[in-house]
XYZ file of C-alpha atoms in Angstrom:
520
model
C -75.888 26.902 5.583
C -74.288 27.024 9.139
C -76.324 23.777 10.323
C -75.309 21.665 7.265
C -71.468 22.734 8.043
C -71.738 21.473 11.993
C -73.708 18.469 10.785
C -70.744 17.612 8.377
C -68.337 17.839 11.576
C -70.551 16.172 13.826
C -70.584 12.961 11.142
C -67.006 13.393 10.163
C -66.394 13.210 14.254
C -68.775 9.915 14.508
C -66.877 8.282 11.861
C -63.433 8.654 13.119
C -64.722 7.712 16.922
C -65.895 4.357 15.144
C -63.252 3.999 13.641
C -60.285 4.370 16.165
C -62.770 1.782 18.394
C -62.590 -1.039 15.521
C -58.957 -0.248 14.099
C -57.759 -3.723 14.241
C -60.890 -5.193 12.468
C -61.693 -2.253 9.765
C -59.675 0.349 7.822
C -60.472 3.900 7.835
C -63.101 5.260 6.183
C -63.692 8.873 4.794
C -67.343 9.547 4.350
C -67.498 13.478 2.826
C -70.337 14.865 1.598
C -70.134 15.463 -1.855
C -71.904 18.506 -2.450
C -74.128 20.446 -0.714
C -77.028 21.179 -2.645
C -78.531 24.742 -1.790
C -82.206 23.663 -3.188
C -82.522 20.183 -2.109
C -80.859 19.679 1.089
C -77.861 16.626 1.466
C -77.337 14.080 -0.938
C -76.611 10.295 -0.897
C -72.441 10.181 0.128
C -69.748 8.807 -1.597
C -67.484 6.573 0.777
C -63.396 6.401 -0.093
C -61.388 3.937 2.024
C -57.817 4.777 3.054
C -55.674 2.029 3.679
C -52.566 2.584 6.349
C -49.796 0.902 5.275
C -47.674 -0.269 7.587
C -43.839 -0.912 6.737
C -41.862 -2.684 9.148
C -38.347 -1.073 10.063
C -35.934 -3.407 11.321
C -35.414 -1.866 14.709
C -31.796 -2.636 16.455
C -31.439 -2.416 19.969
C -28.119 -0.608 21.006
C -27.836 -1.536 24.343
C -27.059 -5.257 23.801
C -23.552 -5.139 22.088
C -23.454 -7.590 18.850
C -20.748 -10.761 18.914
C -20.159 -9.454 15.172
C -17.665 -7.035 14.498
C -19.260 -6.148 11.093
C -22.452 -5.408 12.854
C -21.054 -2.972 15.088
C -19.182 -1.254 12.244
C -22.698 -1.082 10.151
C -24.085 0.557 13.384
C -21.570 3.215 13.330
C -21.967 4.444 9.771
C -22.751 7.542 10.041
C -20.997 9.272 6.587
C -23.307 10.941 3.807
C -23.632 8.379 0.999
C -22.567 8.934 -2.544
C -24.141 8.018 -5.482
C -22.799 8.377 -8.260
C -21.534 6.159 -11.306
C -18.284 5.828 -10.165
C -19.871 4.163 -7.184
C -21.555 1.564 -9.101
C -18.782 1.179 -11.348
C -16.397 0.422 -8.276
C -18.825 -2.036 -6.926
C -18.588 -4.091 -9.899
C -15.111 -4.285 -9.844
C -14.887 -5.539 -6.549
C -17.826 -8.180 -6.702
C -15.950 -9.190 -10.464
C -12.586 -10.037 -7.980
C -14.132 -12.151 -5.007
C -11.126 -13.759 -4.761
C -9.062 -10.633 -4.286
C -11.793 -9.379 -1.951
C -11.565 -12.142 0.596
C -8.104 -11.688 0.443
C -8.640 -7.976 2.090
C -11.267 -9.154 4.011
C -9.299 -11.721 5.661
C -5.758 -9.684 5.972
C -8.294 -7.245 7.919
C -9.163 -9.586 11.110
C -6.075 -8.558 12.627
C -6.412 -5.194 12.516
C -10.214 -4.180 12.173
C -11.176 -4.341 15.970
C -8.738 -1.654 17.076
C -9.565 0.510 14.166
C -13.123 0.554 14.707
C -12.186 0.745 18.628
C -10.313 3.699 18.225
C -13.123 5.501 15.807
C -15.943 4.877 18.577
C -13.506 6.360 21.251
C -13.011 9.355 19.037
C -16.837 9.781 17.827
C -16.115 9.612 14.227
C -17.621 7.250 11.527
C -16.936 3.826 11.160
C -16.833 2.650 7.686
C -13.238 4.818 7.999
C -12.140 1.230 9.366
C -12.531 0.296 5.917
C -9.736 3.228 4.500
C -6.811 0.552 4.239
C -8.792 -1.368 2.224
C -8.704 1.310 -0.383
C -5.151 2.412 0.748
C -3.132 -0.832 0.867
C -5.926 -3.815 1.043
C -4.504 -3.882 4.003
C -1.312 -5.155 3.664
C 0.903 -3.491 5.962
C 4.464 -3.905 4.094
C 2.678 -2.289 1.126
C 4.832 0.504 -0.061
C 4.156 2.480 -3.318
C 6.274 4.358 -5.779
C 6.051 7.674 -4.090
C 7.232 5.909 -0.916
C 4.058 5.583 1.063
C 4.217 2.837 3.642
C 1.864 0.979 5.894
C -1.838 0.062 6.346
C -2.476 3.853 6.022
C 0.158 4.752 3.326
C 2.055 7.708 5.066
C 4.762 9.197 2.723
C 7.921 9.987 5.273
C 7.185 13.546 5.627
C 4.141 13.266 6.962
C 4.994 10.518 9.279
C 7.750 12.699 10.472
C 5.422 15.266 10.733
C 2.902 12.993 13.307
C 5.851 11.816 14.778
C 5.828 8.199 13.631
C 9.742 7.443 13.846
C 11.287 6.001 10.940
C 15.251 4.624 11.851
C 17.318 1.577 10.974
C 15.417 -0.692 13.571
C 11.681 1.067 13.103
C 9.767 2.261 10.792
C 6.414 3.129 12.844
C 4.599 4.141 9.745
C 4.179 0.440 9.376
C 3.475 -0.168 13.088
C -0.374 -1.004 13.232
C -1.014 0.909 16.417
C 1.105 4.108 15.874
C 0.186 4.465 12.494
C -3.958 4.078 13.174
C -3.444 6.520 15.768
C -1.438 9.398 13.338
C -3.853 8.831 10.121
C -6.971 9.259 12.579
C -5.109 12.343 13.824
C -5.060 13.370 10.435
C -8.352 12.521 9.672
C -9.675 15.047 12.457
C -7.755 17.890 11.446
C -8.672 17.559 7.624
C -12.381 16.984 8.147
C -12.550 20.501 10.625
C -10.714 21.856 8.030
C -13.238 21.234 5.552
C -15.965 20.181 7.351
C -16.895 17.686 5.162
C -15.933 13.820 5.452
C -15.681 13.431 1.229
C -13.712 16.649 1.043
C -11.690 15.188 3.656
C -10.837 11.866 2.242
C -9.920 13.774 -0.867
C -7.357 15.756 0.846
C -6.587 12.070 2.290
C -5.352 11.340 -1.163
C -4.843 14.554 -2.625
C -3.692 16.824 0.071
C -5.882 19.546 1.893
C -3.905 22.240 -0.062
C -4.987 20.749 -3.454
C -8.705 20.469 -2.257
C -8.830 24.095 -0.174
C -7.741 25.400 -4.103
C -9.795 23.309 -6.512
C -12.874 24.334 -3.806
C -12.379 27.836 -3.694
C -12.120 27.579 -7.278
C -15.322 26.476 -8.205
C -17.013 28.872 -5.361
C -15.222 31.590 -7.473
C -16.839 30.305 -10.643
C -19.973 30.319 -9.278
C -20.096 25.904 -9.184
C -20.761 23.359 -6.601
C -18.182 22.958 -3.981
C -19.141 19.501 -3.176
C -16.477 16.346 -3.745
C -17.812 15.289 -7.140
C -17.877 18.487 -8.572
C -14.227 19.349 -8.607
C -11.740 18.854 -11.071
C -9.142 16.878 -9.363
C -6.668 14.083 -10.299
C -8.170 10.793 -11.502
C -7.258 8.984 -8.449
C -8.892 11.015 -6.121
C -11.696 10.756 -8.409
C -12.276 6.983 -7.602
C -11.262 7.155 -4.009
C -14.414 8.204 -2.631
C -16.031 5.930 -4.671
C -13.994 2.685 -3.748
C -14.762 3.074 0.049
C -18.538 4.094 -0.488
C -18.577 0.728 -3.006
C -17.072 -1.113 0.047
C -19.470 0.550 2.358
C -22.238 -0.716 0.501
C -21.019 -4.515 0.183
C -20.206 -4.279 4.147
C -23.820 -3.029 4.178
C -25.911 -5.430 2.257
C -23.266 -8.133 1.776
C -26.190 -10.908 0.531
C -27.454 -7.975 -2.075
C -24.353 -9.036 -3.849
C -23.274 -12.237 -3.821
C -20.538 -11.705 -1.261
C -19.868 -13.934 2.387
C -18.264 -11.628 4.714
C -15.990 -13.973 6.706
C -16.651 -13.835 10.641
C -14.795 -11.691 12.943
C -15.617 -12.064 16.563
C -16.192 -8.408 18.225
C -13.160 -8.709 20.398
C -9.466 -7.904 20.751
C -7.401 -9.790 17.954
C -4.262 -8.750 19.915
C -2.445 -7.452 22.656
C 0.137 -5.371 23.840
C 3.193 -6.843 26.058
C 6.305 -5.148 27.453
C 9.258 -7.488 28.075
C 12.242 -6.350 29.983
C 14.023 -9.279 28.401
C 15.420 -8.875 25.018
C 13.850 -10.781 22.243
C 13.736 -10.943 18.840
C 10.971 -12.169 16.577
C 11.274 -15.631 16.324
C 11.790 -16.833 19.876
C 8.821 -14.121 20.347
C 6.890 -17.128 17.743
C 8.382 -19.298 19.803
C 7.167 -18.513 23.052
C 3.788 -17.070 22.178
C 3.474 -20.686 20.285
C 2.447 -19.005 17.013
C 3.999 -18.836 13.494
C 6.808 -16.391 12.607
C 4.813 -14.975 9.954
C 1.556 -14.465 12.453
C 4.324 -12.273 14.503
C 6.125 -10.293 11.457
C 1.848 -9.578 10.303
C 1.122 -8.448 14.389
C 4.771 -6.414 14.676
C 5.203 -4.934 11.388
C 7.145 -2.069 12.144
C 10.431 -3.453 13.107
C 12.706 -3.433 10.113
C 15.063 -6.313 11.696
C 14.793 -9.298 12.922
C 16.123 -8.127 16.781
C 13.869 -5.788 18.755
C 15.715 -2.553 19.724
C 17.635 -2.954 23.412
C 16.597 0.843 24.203
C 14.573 0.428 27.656
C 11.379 -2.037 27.737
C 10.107 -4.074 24.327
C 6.563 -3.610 22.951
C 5.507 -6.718 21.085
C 2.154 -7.592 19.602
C 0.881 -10.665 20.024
C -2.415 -12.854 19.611
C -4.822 -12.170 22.466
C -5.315 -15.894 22.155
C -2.147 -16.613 23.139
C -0.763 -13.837 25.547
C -1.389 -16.295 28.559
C 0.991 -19.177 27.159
C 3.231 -16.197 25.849
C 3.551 -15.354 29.576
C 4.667 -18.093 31.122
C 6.882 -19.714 28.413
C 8.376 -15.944 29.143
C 8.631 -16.684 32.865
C 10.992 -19.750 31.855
C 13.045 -17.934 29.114
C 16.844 -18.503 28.656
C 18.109 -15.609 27.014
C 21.480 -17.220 25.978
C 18.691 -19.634 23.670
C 17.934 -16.930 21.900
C 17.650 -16.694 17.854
C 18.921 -13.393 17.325
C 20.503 -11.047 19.536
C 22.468 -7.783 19.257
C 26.419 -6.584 20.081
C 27.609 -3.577 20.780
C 31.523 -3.272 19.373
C 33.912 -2.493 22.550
C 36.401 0.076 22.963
C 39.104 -0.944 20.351
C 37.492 -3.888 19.231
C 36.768 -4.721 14.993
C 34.490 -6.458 13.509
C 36.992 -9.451 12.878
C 37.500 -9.369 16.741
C 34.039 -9.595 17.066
C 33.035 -12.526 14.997
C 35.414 -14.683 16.623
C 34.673 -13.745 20.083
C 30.474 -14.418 18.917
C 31.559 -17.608 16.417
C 30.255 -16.936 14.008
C 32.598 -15.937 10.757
C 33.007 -12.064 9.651
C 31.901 -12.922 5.676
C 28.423 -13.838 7.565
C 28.602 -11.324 10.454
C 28.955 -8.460 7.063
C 26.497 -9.879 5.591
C 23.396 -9.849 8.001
C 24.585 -6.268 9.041
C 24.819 -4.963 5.293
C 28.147 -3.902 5.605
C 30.540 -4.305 2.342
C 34.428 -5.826 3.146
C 35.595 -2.235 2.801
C 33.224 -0.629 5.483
C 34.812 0.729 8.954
C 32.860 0.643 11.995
C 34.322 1.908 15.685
C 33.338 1.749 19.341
C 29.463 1.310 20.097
C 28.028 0.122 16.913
C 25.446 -2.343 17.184
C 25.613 -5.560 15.336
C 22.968 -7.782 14.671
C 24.276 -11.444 15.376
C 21.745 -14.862 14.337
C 21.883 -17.969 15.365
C 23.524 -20.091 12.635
C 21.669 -23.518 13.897
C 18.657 -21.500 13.724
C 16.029 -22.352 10.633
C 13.682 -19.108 11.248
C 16.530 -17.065 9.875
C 15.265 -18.394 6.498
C 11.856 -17.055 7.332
C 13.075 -13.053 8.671
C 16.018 -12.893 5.768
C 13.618 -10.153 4.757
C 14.460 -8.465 7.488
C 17.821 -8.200 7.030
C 19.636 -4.757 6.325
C 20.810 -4.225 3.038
C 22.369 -0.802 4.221
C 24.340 -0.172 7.228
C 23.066 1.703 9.960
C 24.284 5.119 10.881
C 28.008 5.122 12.460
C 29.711 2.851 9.547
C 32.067 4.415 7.327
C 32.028 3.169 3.611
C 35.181 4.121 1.736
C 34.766 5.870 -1.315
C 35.167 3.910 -4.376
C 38.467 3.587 -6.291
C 38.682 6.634 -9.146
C 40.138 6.222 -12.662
C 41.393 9.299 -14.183
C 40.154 9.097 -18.076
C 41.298 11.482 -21.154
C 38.280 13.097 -22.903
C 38.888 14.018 -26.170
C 36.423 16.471 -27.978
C 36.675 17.857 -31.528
C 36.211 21.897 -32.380
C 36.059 24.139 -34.900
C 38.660 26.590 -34.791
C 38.631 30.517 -35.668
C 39.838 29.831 -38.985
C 37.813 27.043 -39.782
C 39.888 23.885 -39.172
C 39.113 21.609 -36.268
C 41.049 21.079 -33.482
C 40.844 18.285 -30.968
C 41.343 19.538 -27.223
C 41.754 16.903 -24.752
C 41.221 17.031 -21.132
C 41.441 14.655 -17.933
C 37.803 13.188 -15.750
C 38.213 11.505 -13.120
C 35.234 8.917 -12.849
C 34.489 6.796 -9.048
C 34.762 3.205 -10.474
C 31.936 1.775 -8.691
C 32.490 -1.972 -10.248
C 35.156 -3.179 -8.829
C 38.251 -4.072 -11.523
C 38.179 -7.881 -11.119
C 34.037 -7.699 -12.132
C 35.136 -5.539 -15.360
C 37.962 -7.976 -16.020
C 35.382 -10.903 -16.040
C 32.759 -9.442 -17.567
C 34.733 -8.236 -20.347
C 36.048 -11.942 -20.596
C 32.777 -12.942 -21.131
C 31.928 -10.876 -23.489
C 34.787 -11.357 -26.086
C 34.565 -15.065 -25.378
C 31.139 -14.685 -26.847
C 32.478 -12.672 -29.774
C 34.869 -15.192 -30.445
C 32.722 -18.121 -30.102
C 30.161 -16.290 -32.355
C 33.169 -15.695 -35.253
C 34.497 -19.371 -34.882
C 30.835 -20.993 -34.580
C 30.390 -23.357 -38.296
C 26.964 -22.765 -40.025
C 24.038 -24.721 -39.517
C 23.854 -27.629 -41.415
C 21.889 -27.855 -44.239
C 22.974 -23.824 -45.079
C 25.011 -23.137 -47.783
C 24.971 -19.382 -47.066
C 27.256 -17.511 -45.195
C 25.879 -15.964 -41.858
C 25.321 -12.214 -42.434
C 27.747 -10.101 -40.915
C 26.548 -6.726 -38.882
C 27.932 -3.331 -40.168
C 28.837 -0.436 -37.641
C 24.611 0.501 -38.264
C 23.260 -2.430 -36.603
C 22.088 -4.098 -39.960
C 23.114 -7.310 -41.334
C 24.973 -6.740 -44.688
C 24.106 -9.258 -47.549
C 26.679 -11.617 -48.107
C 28.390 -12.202 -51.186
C 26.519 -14.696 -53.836
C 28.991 -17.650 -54.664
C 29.796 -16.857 -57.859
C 30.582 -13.404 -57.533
C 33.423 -14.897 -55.087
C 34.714 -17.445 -57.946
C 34.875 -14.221 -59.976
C 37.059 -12.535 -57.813
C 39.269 -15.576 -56.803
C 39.604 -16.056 -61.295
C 40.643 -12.543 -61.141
C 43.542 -12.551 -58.691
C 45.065 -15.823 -59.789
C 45.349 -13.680 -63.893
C 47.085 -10.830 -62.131
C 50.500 -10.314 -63.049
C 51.248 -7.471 -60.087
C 49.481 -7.604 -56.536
C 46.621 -5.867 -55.672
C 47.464 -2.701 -53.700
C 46.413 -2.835 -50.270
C 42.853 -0.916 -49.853
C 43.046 2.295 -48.611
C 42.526 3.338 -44.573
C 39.221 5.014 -44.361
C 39.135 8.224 -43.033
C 38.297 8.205 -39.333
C 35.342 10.555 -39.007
C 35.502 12.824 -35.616
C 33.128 12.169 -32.739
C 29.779 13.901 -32.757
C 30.154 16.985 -30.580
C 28.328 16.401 -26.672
């Protein structure tokens, strides 16, 4: 028995040695011995070929850095994928809107290099650079109805509370740089929270309270805790799903249909400080860009006019900073489009305009301030260049409220008499009357003409002839809404028979019986 077992070895041995000297030329073979027949001694063997296969991996070298930005983003994925239906179904909304997805794709140039900058410097994963796409296809004036604002849609509170400052001349919740850094901030703390990067973009949306409940929840119950088993809100349901369906396209972009425009792996834009004060369009001006290629680069100042507190920040186009530089270098500040005043020490707002020349109607008016409001000494104005055409362009900018420091008079009252019908002790009603006084907040000459209007219409309705061609009178509306019928013809030759045979006049009709107001 024991010779047949080291003879098996020994040939098992001689096979392999063969074989690892002729790998190239000959597969490997597995000659076993079938049985081992006790009586007889070895028979014939049966020979099984194994075939390696060999898959190729696309290998990627990471210490030659990629001229594509997508590239290095794919490199840093590093998120658990989900898949799930929701996934597949938010894939084939996007790739059913290619339109609407190069739209995103191409807003993102700007702003995609810093994101994924600042994830790398942080250690965190990537495809987060793709977030605003789900949060405001990265648009950053986006603002939604609970008054979330910027690429990464921070409601005020929490802006306030990652000390992006929001003011009359900033709102840094919009500010590409300031707001990247607060939602990655954010990010952190919600994903050691959790430990999780799905449960963490669900508190994203939902808020870490929400999520830290609906988990513990289902670890009560005995249920998964992981994101696709809660029971959250339907919007946080999809909102995993959007970025892993973008993830995906990013991914394999020729698996669906879908050209990734090219976006070189360097800085879109850069940061200067100017000591001279500028507003946006001579910043166009001397970067020799577009106004609008500014407001998209600097969208967190609310006006027109940078702020004159200490030094300017302005982004511009790392293309252009060099030309920006020494068109700054020969800068008039007197040519300026916009600038700021600050009101003197017993100085108005009429004094104002004509020391600037430029009339107070249109000095109100760019400032937001009504004809009634009061401002005093050190109030800032904003003052444009009337001869200037990129006012057109940053009238979006403009205030529509005053800034802090004006006084707006409280509107004109009118004192009105209520009157309100009760029932009495004994049964009868009684009406008790009592004075309101309401703030008029249209001002008595808009009443006056609107009211005009309106019984001009009346009376242009009443005199109006019937169309031609209709023999019937137009029906008249009763105190319900609904037309009444008008009278047939001869029902009104009837009556007209009737009055002419009557020897006494008919008695006036009756006064109908006011009927009190329904009780409020």
């Amino acid at each position: 028995m024991y010779p047949r077992v080291i003879a098996l070895f020994l040939s098992l041995f001689a096979a392999g040695t063969l074989q690892a000297n002729d790998a190239v030329e000959m597969p490997l073979r597995f000659d076993p011995l079938s049985s081992l027949n006790e009586a007889g001694g070895l028979q014939p063997p049966q020979t099984f070929e194994i075939r390696e296969q060999h898959v190729r991996v696309p290998t990627v070298d990471l210490t030659v850095e990629t001229d594509d930005l997508w590239e290095r983003m794919r490199r840093g994925f590093s998120m658990p994928d989900l898949n799930t239906e929701l996934v597949t179904d938010r894939q084939i909304y996007y790739i059913n809107r290619p339109g609407a997805l190069r739209q995103i794709f191409t807003r993102g140039q700007r702003y995609l290099y810093h994101i994924v900058e600042e994830l790398e410097r942080r250690g965190m994963p990537t495809e987060l650079a793709l977030l605003p796409m789900v949060e405001s296809a990265f648009n950053p004036m986006a603002l939604s109805s609970a008054q979330a604002s910027g690429l990464w849609q921070f409601i005020p509170s929490t802006g306030k509370s990652y000390n992006l400052e929001q003011n009359w001349w900033v709102d840094e919740r919009r500010d590409v740089i300031a707001s990247t850094n607060a939602a990655l901030d954010y990010l952190q703390t919600i994903y050691e929270m959790h430990g999780d990067w799905h449960l963490a973009l669900a508190s994203y949306n939902w808020g870490e309270g929400a999520v830290g409940r609906a988990v513990a929840k289902n670890r009560a119950a005995g249920l998964p805790t992981e994101y696709q088993h809660l029971n959250m809100p339907g919007e946080t349901r999809y909102y995993v799903p959007k970025l892993q369906a973008l993830k995906n396209i990013v991914a394999q972009p020729e698996l669906f249909g879908i050209t990734l425009p090219r976006i070189p792996n360097r800085p879109y834009f850069v940061t200067v400080e100017s000591r001279v004060a500028l507003d946006l369009a001579t910043a166009a001006r001397l970067a020799e860009t577009s106004v609008d290629e500014i407001l998209a680069l600097n969208p967190g100042y609310k006006r027109p006019v940078l702020p004159t507190n200490g030094s300017q920040s302005l982004v511009i186009p790392a293309s252009q900073v060099e030309a920006f530089l020494v068109n700054l270098s020969r800068h008039d500040p007197a040519s300026a489009s916009w600038r700021t005043y600050e009101l003197q020490e017993g100085e108005g707002l009429e004094g104002a305009a004509d020391r600037l020349g430029i009339s107070a109607a249109r000095l109100r008016q760019v400032n937001g301030l009504s004809p009634r409001a009061r401002i005093g000494t050190g109030y800032t104005l904003i003052v444009p260049s009337e001869s200037d055409g990129d006012r057109i362009t940053l009238s979006n900018l403009l205030p529509t409220r005053p800034q802090a420091g004006a006084v707006e008079p409280p509107p004109p009252s009118r004192t009105l008499i209520q009157r309100t019908v009760v029932r009495g002790k004994n049964g009868r009603s009684m009406v008790v009357e009592r004075k309101v006084t309401v703030q008029d907040s249209t001002p008595s000459r808009d009443r006056s003409e609107t009211k005009g209007k309106h019984s001009k219409r009346v009376a242009e309705d009443r005199e109006r002839p019937a169309a031609k061609g209709n023999t019937k009178a137009a029906p008249v509306a009763n105190k319900a809404g609904k037309p009444e019928k008008a009278d047939k013809p001869a029902r009104q030759e009837k009556a007209e028979k009737s009055a002419k045979g009557a020897s006494k006049p008919a008695a006036p009709p009756a006064k109908a019986k006011a009927e009190p107001p329904k009780r409020r």
